[in-house]
mmCIF file of C-alpha atoms in Angstrom:
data_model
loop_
_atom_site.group_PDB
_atom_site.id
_atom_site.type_symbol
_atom_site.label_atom_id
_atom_site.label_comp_id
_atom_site.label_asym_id
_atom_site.label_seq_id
_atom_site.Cartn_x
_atom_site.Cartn_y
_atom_site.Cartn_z
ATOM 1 C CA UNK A 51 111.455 -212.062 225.763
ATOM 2 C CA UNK A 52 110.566 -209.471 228.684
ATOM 3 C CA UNK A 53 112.624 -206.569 229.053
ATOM 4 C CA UNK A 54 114.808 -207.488 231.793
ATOM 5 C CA UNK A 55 116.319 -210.455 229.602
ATOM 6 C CA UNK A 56 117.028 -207.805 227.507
ATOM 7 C CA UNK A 57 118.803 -205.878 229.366
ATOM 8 C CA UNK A 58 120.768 -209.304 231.568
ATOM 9 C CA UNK A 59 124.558 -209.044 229.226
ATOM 10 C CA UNK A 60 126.896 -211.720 230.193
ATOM 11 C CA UNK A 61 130.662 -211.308 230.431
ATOM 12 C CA UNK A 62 132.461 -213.591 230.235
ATOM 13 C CA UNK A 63 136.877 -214.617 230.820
ATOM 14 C CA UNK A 64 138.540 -214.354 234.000
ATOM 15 C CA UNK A 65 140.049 -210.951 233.249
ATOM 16 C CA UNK A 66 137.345 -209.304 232.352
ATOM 17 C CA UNK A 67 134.924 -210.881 235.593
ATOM 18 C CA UNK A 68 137.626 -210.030 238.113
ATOM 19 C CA UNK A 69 138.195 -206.486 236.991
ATOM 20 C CA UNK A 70 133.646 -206.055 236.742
ATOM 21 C CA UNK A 71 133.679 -207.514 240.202
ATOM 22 C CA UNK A 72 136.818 -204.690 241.400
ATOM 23 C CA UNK A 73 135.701 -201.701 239.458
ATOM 24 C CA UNK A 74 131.902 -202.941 239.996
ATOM 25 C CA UNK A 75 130.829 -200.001 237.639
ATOM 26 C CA UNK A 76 127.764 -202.411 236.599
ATOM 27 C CA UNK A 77 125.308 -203.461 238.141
ATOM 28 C CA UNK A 78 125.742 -207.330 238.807
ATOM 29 C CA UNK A 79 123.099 -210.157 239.093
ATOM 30 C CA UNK A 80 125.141 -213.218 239.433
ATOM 31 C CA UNK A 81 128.347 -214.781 238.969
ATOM 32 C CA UNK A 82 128.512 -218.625 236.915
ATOM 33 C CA UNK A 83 131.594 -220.696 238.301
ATOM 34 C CA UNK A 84 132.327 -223.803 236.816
ATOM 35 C CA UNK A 85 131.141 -226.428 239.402
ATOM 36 C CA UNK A 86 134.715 -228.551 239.294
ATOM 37 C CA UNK A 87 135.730 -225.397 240.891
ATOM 38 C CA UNK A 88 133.614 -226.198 244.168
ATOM 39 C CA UNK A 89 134.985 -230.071 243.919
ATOM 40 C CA UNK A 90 139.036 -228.943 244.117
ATOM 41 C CA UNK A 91 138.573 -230.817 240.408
ATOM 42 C CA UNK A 92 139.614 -227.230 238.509
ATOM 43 C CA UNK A 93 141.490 -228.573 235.517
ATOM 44 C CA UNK A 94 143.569 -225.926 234.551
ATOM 45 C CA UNK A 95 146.431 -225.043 237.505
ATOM 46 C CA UNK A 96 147.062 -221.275 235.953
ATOM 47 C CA UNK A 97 143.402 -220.330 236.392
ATOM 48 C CA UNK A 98 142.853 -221.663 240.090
ATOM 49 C CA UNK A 99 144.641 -218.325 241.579
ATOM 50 C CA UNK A 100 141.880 -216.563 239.258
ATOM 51 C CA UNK A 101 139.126 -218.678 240.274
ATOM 52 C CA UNK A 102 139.516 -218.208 244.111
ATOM 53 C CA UNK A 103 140.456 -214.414 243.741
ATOM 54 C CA UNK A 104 137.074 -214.030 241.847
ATOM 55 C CA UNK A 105 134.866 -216.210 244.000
ATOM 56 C CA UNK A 106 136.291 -214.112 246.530
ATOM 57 C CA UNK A 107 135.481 -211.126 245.950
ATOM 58 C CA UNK A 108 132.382 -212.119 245.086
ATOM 59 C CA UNK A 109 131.613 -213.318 248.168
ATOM 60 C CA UNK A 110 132.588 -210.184 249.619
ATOM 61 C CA UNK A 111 130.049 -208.552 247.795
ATOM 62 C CA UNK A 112 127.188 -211.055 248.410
ATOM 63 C CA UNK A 113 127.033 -211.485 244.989
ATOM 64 C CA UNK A 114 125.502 -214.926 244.172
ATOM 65 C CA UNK A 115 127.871 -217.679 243.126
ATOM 66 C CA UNK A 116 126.324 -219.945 240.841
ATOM 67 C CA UNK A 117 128.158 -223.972 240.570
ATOM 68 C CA UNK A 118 127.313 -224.358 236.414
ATOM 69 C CA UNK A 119 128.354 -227.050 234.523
ATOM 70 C CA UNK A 120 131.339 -226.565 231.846
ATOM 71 C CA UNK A 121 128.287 -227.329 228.949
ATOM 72 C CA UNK A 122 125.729 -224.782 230.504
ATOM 73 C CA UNK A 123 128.907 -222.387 230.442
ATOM 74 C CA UNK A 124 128.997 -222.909 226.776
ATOM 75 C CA UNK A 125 125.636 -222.277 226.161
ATOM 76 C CA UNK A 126 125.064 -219.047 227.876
ATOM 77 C CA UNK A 127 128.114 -217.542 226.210
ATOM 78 C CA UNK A 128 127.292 -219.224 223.182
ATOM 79 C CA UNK A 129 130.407 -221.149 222.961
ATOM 80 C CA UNK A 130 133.118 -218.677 223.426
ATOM 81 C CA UNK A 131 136.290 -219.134 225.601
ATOM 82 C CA UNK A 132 134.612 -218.261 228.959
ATOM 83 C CA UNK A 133 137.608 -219.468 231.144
ATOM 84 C CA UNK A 134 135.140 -221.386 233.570
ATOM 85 C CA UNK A 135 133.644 -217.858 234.931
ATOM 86 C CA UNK A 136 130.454 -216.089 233.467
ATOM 87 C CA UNK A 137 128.949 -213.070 235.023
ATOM 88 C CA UNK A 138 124.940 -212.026 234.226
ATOM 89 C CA UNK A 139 125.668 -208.015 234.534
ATOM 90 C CA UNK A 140 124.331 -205.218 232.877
ATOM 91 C CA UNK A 141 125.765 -203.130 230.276
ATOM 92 C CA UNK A 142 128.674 -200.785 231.326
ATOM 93 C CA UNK A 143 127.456 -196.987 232.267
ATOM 94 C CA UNK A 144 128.069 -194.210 228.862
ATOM 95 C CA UNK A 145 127.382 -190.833 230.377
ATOM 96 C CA UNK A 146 126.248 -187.904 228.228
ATOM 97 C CA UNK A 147 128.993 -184.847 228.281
ATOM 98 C CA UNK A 148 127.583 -181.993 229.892
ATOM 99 C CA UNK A 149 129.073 -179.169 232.112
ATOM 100 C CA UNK A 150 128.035 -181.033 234.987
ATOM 101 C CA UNK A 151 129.475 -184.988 233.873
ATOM 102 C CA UNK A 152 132.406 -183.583 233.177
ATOM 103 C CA UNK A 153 132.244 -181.269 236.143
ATOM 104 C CA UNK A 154 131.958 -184.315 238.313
ATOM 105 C CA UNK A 155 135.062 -186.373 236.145
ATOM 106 C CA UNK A 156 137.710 -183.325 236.608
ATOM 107 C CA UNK A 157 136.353 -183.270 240.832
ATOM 108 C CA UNK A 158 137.200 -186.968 240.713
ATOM 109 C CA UNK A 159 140.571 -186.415 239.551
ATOM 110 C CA UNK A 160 141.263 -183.674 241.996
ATOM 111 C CA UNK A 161 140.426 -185.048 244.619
ATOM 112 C CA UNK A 162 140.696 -188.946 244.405
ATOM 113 C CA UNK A 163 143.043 -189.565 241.404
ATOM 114 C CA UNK A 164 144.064 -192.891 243.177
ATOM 115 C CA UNK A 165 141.300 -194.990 243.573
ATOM 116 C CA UNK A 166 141.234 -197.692 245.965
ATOM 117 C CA UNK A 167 139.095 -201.233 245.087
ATOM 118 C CA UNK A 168 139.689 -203.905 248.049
ATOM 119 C CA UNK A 169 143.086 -204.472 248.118
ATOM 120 C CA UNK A 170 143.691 -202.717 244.688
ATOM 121 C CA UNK A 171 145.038 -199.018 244.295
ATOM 122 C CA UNK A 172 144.667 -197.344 241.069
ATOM 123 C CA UNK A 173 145.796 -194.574 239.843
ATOM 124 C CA UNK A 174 143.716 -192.645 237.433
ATOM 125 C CA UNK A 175 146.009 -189.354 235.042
ATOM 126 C CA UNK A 176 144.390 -186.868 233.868
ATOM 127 C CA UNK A 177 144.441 -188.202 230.256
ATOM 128 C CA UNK A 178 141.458 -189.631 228.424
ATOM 129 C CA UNK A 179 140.658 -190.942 224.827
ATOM 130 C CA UNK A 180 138.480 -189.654 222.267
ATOM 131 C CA UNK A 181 137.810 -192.932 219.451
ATOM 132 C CA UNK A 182 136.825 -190.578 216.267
ATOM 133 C CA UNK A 183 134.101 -193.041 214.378
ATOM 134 C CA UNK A 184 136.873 -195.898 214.965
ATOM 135 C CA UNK A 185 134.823 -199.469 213.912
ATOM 136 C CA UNK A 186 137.827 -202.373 214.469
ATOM 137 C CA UNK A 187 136.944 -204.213 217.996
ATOM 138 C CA UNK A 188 140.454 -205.420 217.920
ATOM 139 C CA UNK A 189 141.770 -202.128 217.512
ATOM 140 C CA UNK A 190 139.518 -201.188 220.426
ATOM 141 C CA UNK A 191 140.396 -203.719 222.845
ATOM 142 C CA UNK A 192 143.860 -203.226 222.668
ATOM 143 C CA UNK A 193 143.853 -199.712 223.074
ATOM 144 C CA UNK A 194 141.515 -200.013 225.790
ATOM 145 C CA UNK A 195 144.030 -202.214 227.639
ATOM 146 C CA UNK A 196 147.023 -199.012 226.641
ATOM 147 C CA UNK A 197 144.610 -196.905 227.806
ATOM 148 C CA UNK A 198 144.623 -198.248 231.047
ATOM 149 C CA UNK A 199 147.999 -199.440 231.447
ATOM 150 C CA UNK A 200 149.094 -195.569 231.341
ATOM 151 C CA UNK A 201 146.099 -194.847 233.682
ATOM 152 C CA UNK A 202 143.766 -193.019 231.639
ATOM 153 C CA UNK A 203 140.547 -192.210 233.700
ATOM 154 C CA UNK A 204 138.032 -192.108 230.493
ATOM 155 C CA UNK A 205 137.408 -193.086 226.967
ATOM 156 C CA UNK A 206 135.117 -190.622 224.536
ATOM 157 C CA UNK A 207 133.318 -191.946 222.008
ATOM 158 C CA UNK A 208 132.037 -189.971 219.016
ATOM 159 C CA UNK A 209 128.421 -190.694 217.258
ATOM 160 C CA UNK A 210 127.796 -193.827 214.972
ATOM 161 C CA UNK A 211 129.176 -195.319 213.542
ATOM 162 C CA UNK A 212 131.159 -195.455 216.330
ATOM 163 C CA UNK A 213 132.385 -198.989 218.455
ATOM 164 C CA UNK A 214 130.311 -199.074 222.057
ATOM 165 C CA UNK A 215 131.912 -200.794 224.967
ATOM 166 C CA UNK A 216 130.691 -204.595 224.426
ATOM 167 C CA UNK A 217 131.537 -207.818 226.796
ATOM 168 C CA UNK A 218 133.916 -208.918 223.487
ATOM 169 C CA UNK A 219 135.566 -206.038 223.705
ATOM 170 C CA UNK A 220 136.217 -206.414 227.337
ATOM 171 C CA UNK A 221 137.594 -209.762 226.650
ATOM 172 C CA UNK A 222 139.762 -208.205 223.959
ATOM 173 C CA UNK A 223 141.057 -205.626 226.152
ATOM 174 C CA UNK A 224 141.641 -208.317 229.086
ATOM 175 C CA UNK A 225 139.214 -206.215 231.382
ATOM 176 C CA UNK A 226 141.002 -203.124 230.883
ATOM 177 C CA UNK A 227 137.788 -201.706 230.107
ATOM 178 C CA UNK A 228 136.133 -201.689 233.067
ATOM 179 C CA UNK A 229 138.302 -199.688 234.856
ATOM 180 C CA UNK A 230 137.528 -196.958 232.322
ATOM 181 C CA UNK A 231 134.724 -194.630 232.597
ATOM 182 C CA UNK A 232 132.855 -193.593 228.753
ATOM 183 C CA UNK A 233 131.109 -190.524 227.676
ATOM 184 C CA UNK A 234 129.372 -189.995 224.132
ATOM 185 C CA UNK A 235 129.340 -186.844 222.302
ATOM 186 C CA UNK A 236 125.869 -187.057 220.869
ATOM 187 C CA UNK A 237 126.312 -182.806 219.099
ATOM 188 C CA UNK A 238 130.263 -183.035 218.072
ATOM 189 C CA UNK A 239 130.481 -179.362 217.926
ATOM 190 C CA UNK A 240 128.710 -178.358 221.084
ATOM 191 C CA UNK A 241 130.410 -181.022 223.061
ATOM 192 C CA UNK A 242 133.784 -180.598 222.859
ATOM 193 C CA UNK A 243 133.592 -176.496 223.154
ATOM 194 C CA UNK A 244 131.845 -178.206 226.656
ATOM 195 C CA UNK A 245 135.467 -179.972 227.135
ATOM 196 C CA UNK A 246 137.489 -177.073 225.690
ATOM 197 C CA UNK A 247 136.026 -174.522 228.220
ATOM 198 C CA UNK A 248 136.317 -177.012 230.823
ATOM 199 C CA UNK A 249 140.215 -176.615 230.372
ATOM 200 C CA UNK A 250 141.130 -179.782 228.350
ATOM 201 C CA UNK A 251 144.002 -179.966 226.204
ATOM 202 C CA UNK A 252 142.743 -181.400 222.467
ATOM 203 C CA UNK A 253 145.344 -183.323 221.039
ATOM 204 C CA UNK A 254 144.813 -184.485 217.794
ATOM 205 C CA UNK A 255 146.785 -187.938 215.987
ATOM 206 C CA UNK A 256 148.165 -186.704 212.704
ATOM 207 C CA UNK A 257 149.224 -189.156 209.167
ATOM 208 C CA UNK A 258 152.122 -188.138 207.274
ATOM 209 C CA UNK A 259 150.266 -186.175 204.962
ATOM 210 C CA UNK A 260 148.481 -183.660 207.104
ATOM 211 C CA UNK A 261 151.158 -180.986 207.556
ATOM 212 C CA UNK A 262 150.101 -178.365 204.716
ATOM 213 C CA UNK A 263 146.792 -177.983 206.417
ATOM 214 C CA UNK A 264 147.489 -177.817 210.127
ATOM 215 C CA UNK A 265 149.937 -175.058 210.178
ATOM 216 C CA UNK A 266 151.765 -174.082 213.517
ATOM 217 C CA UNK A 267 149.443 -176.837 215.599
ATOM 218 C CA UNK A 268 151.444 -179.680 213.510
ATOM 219 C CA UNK A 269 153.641 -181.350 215.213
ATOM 220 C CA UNK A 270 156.120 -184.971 215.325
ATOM 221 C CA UNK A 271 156.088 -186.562 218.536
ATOM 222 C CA UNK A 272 159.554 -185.974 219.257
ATOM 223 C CA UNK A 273 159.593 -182.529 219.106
ATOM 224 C CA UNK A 274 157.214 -181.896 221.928
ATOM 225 C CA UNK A 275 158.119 -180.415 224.780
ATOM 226 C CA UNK A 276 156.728 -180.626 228.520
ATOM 227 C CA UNK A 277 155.051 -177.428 228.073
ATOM 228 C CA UNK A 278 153.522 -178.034 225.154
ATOM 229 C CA UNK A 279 151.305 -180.706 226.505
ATOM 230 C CA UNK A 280 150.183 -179.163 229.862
ATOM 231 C CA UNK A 281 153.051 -180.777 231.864
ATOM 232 C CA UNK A 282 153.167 -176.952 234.141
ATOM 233 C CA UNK A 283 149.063 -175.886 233.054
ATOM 234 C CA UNK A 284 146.270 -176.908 234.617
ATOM 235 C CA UNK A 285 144.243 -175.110 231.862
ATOM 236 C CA UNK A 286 142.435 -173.461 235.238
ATOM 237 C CA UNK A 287 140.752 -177.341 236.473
ATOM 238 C CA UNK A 288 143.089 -177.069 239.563
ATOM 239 C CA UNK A 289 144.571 -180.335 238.241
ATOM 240 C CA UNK A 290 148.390 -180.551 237.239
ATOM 241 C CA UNK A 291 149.258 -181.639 234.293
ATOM 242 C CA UNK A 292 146.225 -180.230 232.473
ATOM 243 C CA UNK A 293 143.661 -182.530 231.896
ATOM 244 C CA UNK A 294 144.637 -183.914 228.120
ATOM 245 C CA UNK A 295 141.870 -185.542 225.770
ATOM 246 C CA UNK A 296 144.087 -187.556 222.783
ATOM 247 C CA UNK A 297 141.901 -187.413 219.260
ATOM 248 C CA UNK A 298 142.327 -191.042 217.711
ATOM 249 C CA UNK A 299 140.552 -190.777 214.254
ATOM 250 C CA UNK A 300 138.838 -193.831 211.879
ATOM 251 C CA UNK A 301 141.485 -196.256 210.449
ATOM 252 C CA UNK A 302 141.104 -195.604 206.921
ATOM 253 C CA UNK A 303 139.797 -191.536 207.049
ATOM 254 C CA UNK A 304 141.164 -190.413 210.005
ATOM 255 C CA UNK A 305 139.719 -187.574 212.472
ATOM 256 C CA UNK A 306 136.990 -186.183 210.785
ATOM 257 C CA UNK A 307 136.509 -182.357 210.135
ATOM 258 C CA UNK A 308 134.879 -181.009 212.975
ATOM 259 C CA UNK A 309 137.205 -182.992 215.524
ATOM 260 C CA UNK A 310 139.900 -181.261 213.883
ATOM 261 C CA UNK A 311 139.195 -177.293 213.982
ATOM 262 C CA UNK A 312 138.313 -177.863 217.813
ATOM 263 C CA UNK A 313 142.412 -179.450 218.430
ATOM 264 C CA UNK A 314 144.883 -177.206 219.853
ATOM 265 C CA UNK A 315 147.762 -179.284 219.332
ATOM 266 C CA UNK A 316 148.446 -182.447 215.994
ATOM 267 C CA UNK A 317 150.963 -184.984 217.083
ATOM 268 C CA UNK A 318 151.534 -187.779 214.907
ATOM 269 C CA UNK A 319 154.673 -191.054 215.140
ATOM 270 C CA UNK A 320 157.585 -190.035 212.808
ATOM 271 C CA UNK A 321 158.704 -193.129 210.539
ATOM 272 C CA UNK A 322 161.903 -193.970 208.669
ATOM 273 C CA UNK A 323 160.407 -193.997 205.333
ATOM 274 C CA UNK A 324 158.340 -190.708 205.263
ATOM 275 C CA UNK A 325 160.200 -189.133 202.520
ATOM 276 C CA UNK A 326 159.640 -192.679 200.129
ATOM 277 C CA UNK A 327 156.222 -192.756 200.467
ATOM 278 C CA UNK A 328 153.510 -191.797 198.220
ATOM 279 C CA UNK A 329 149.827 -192.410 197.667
ATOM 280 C CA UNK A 330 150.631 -196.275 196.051
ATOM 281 C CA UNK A 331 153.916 -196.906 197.766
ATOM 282 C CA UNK A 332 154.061 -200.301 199.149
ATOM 283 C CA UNK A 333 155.931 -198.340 202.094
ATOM 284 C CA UNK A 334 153.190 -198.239 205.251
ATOM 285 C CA UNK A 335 152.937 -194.349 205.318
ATOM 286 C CA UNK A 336 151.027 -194.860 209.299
ATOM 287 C CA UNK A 337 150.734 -196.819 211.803
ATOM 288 C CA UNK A 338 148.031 -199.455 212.835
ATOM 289 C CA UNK A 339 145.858 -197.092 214.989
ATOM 290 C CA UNK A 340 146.626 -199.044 218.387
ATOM 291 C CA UNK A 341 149.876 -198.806 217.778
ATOM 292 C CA UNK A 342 149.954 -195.481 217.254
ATOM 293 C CA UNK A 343 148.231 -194.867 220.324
ATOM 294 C CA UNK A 344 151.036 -197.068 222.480
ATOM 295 C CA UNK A 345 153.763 -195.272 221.384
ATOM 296 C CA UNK A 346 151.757 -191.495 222.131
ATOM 297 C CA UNK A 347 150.479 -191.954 225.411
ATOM 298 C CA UNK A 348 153.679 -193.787 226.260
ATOM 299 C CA UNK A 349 155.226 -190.235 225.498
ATOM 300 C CA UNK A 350 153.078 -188.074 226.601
ATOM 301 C CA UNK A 351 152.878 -189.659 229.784
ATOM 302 C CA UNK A 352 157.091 -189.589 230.004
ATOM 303 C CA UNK A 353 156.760 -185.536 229.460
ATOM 304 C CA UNK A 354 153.597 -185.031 231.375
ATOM 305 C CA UNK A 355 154.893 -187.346 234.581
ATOM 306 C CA UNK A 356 158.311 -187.917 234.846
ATOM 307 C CA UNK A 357 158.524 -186.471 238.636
ATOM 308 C CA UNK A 358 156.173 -188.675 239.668
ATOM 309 C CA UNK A 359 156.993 -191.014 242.648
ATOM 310 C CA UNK A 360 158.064 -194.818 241.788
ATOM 311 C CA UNK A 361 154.702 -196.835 242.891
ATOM 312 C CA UNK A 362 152.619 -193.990 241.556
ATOM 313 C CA UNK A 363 153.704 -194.284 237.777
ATOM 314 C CA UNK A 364 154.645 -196.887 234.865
ATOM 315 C CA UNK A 365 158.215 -195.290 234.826
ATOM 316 C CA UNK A 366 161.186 -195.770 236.894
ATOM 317 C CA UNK A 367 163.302 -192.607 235.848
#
């Protein structure tokens, strides 16, 4: 196999191929369209709005549009639920942190928070994720597709093992991942004192039992306060609310130990049956991880932008 058929990915789902085509972070070869499509023969009557949007903007690109049959479809994506709609792309762009990739993220929120794709405006916070040795793709799709629906601008991912952006997990996430942009921390240590003295906030998610070791940073999500999470900072970026990075640590360990002594703040979900649970209670003591993260950015977002203007955020207050 040469070495660009290594490098062709195919994605795959109409979510997923209209938001590569809009965000068009990857580089794209071609675009596979199920050739009923081209006939008016399209079988399913929910998809056809898809189709045409995609072909469309597709065309607009001059990105080739490629009649396949349903069968060939199949066999490129090796039978999985394509949706009629295959794109040969590479893989989607992980930067490296430095001064100067991180430099260039905190410039694009000053300046362009809301960025415009054709006919699609959207509107990036100054929030991102960091996914602490996390492994479960379903986990990571769907808090990709949070991640995104509160307008987070990037997703941090620590060393192996570690899940890396993958066409599945696009599908998983609907194509919420493409709007995001990734970094990887390749030195733990070094790289977040590079986010730290950039001005983020580092907020990490806490479990029940963490309280006797995180002293005055410790605290339940309902007792935070505007201030606490950069609402009136700007940690000296220049970008109101401070720029926030949310720690989400491995589903069975948690963050791991040098995440944690570089977090200024712990926040973790209060539940209704803290005080009954112990080590072998049959009494959930946490929450699934992607949960978790729903009900946190949710939150945070409510305390960090409540003035914002209707059309700009996910609240109506």
């Amino acid at each position: 196999m040469t070495q660009s058929l290594v490098q062709i990915h195919l994605l795959y789902g109409l979510h997923p191929v209209l938001a590569a085509l809009t965000f068009r972070q990857r580089n794209i070869k071609c675009l596979h369209v199920r050739e009923d499509w081209f006939k008016g023969q399209a079988a399913d009557g929910l998809a056809r709005p898809w189709l045409s949007r995609i072909c469309e903007v597709a065309d607009h690109s001059r990105i080739p549009i490629l009649p396949t049959s349903s069968i060939e479809l199949g066999k490129l994506v090796n039978g999985r639920a394509h949706q009629g709609v295959v794109l040969e792309t590479d893989q989607i762009p992980i930067n490296e942190v430095t001064g100067k990739t991180i430099s260039h993220l905190l410039s694009s929120l000053r300046f362009g928070s809301r960025i415009t794709r054709g006919t699609l405006a959207h509107h990036r916070r100054p929030i991102s994720l960091l996914l602490d040795h996390l492994t479960d793709v379903m986990n990571v799709g769907s808090i990709f597709r949070t991640a995104a629906f509160f307008g987070a601008c990037a997703v941090f991912l620590s060393a192996a093992p570690c899940v890396t952006p993958s066409n599945l997990i696009s599908k998983l996430s609907v194509g919420a991942m493409e709007s995001l942009l990734f970094y990887r921390l390749t030195d733990t240590i070094a790289d977040l004192r590079v986010l730290s003295e950039a001005g983020f906030l580092i907020v990490g998610t806490a479990g029940q039992n963490s309280s006797e070791s995180l002293d005055a940073r410790y605290k339940a999500e309902w007792d935070l306060t505007p201030d606490m999470v950069g609402r009136n900072d700007d940690g000296g970026t220049g970008i109101t609310p401070r720029p926030l990075l949310l720690v989400l640590g491995n589903e069975s360990t948690g963050i791991s130990q040098e995440v944690l002594k570089a977090c200024d703040l712990f926040v973790r979900v209060v539940g209704s049956h803290e005080s009954a649970c112990t080590p072998l209670s049959p009494i959930p003591s946490s929450l699934n991880v992607a949960v978790a993260t729903g009900i946190l950015l949710y939150h945070l977002t409510a305390l960090r932008h409540r003035t914002e203007e209707v059309g700009q955020s996910c609240f109506a207050f």
